[in-house]
PDB file of C-alpha atoms in Angstrom:
ATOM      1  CA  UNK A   5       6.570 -11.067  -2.767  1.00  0.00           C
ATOM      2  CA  UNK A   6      10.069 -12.558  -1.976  1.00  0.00           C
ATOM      3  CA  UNK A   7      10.679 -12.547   1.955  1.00  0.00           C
ATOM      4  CA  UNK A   8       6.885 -11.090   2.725  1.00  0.00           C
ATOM      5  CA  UNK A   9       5.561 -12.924   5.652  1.00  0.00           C
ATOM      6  CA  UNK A  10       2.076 -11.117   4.729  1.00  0.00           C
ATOM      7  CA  UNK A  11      -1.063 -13.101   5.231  1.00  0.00           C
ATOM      8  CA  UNK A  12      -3.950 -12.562   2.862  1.00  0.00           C
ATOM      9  CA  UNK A  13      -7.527 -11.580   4.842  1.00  0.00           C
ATOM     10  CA  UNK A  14      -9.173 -15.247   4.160  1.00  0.00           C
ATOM     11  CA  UNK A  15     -12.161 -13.372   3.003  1.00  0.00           C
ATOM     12  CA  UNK A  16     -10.327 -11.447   0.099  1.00  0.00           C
ATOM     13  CA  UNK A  17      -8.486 -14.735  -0.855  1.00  0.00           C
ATOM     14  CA  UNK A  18     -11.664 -16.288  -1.205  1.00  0.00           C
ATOM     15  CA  UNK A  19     -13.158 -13.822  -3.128  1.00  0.00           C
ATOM     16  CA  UNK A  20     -10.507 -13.338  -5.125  1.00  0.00           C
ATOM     17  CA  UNK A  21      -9.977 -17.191  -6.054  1.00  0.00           C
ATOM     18  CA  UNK A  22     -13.458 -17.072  -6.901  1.00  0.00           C
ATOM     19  CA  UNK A  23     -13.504 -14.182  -9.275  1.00  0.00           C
ATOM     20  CA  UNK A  24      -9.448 -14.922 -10.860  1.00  0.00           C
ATOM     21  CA  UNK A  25     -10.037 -18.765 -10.988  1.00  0.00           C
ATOM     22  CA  UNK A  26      -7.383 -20.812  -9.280  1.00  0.00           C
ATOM     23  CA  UNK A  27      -4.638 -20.097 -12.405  1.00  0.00           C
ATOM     24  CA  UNK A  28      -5.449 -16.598 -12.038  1.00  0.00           C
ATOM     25  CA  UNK A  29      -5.541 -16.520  -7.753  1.00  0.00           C
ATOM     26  CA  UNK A  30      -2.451 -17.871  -8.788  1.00  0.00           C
ATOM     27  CA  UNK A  31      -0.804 -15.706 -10.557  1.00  0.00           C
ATOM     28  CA  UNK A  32      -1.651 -12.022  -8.757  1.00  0.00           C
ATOM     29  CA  UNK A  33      -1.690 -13.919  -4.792  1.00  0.00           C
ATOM     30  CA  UNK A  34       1.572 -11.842  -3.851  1.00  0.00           C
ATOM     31  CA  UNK A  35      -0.015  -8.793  -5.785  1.00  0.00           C
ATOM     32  CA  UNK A  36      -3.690  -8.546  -4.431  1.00  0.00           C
ATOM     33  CA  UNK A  37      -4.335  -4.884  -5.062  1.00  0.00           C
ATOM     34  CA  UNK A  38      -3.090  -5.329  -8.498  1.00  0.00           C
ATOM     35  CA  UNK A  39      -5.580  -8.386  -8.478  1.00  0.00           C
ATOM     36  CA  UNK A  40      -8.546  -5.783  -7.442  1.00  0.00           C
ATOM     37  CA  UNK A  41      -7.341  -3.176  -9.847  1.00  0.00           C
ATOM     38  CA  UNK A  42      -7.797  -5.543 -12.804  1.00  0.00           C
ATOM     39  CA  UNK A  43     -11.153  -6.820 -11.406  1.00  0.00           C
ATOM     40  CA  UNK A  44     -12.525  -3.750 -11.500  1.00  0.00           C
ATOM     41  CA  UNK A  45     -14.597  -3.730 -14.353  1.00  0.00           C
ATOM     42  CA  UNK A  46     -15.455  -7.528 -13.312  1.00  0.00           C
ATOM     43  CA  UNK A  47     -18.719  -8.668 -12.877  1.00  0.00           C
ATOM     44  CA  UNK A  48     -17.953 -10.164  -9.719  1.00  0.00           C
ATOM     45  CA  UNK A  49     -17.523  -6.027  -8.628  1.00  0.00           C
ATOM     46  CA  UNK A  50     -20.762  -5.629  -8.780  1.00  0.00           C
ATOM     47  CA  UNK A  51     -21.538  -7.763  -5.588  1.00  0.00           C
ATOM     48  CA  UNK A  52     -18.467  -7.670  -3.298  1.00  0.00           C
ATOM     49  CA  UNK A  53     -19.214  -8.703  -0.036  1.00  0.00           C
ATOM     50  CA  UNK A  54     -18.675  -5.968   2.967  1.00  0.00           C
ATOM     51  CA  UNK A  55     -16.407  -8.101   4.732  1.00  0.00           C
ATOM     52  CA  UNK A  56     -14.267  -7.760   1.122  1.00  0.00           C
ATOM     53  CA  UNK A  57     -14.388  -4.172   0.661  1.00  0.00           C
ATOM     54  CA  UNK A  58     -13.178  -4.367   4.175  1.00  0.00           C
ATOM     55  CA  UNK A  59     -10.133  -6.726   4.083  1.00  0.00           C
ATOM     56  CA  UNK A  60      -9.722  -4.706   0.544  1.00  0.00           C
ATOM     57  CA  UNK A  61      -9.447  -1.251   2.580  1.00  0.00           C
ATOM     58  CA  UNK A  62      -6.927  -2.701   5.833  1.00  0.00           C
ATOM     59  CA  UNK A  63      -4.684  -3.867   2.855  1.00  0.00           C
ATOM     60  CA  UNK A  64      -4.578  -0.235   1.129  1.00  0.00           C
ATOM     61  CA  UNK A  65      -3.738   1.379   4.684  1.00  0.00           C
ATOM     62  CA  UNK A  66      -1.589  -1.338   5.442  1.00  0.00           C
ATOM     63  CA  UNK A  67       0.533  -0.911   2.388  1.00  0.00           C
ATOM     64  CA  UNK A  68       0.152   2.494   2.212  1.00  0.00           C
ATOM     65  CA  UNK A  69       1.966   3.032   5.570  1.00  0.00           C
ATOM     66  CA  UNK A  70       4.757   0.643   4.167  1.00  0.00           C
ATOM     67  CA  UNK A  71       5.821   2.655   1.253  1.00  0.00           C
ATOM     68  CA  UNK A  72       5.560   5.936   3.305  1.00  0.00           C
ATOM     69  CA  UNK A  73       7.972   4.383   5.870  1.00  0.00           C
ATOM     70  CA  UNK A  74      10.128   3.396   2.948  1.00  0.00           C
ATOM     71  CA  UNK A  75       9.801   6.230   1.030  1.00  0.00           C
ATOM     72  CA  UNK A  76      10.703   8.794   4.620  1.00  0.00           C
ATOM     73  CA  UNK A  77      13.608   6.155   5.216  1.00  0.00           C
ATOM     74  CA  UNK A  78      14.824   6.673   1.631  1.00  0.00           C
ATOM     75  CA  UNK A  79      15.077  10.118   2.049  1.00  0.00           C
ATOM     76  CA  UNK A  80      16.529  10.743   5.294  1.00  0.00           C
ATOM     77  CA  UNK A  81      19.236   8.045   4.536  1.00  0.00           C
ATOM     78  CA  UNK A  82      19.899   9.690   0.904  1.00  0.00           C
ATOM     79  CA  UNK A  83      20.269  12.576   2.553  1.00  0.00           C
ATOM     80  CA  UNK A  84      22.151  11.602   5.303  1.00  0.00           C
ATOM     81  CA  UNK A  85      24.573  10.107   2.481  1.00  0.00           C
ATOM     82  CA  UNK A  86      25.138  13.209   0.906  1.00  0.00           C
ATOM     83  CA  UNK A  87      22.499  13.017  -1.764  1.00  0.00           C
ATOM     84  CA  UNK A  88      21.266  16.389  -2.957  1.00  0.00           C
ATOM     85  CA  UNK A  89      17.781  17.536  -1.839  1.00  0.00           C
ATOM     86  CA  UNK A  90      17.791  18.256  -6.445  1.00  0.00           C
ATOM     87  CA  UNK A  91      19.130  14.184  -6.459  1.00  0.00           C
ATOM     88  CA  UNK A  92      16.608  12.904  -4.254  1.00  0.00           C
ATOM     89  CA  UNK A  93      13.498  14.985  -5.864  1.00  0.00           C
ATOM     90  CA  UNK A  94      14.723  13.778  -9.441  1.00  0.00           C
ATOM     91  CA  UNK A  95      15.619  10.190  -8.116  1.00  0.00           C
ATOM     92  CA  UNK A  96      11.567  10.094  -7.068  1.00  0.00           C
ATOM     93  CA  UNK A  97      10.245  12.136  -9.554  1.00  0.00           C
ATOM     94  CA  UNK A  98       9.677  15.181  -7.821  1.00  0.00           C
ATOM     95  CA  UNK A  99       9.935  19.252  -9.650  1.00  0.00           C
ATOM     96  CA  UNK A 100      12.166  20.497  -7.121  1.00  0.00           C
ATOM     97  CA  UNK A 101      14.739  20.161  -3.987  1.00  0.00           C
ATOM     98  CA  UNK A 102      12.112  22.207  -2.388  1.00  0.00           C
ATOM     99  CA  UNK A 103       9.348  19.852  -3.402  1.00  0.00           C
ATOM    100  CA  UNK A 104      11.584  16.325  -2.077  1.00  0.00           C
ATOM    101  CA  UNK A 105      12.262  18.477   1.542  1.00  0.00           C
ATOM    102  CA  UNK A 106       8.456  19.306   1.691  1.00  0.00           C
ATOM    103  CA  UNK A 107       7.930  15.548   0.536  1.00  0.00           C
ATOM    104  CA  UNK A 108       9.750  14.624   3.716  1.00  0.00           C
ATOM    105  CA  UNK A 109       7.445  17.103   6.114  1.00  0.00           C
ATOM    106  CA  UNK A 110       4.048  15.284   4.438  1.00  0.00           C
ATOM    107  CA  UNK A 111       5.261  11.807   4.742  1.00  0.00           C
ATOM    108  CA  UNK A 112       6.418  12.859   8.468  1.00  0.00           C
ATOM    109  CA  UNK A 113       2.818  14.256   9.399  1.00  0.00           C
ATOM    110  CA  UNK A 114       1.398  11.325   7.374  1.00  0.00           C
ATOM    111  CA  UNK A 115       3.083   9.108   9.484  1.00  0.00           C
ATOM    112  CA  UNK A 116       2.375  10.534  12.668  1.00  0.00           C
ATOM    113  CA  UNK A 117      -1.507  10.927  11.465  1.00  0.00           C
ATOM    114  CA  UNK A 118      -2.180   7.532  10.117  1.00  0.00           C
ATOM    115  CA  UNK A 119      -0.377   5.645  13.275  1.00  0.00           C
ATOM    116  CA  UNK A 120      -2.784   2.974  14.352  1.00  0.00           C
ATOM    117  CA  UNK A 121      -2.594   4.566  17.798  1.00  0.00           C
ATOM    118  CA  UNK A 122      -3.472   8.219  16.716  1.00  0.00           C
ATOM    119  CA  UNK A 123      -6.054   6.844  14.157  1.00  0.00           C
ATOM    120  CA  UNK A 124      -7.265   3.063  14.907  1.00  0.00           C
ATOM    121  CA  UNK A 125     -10.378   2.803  12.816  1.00  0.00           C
ATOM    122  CA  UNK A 126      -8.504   2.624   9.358  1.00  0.00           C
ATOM    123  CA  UNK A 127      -7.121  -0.666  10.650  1.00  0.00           C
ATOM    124  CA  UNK A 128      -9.996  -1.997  12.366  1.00  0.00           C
ATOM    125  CA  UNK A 129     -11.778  -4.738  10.099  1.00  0.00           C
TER     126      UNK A 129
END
């Protein structure tokens, strides 16, 4: 990922060398959940260590809470920039203008609910 500071969890980037090969580590190391994704009919998903499925889970949540900041950021600043609520539900693929304002009220509560100080243990490893 250009500019992404992100560390991988040492355990997943071990696991996941060992299961990709270096060549393939190689090529999905900026895209690890892609990396899981294609694994998942592996072998090597048939034994994957707890401290794995662990580092695996932090790294959903993680990016997860990204893309709903970006995604609540997109709107308000769309909107803010005279963007129909009709433009900004067809812009992210959304039936209505009623469905991208409700969008706006999930990602808010989904914000507010998944905050590492309202609800720690999805981000405890």
């Amino acid at each position: 990922m250009v500019g992404d500071e992100r560390q991988l969890d040492p355990a997943l980037e071990r696991w996941l060398r060992e299961a990709l090969g270096e060549s393939g580590f190689r090529r999905f190391r900026d895209r690890p959940l892609m990396a899981m994704v294609l694994l998942r009919n592996h072998d090597a998903m048939n034994r994957v260590p707890h401290n794995v499925l662990s580092a695996w889970r932090r790294l959903i949540v993680e990016m997860r809470r990204e893309v709903d900041q970006s995604e609540w950021c997109f709107i308000d600043v769309a909107h803010r920039n005279e963007m129909t609520w009709q433009d900004i539900a067809d812009g992210l693929g959304l039936p209505s203008a009623e469905a991208a304002e409700a969008r706006r009220v999930q990602l808010d509560a989904e914000l507010d609910r998944m905050h590492p100080g309202n609800n720690p243990t999805p981000w405890m490893p």
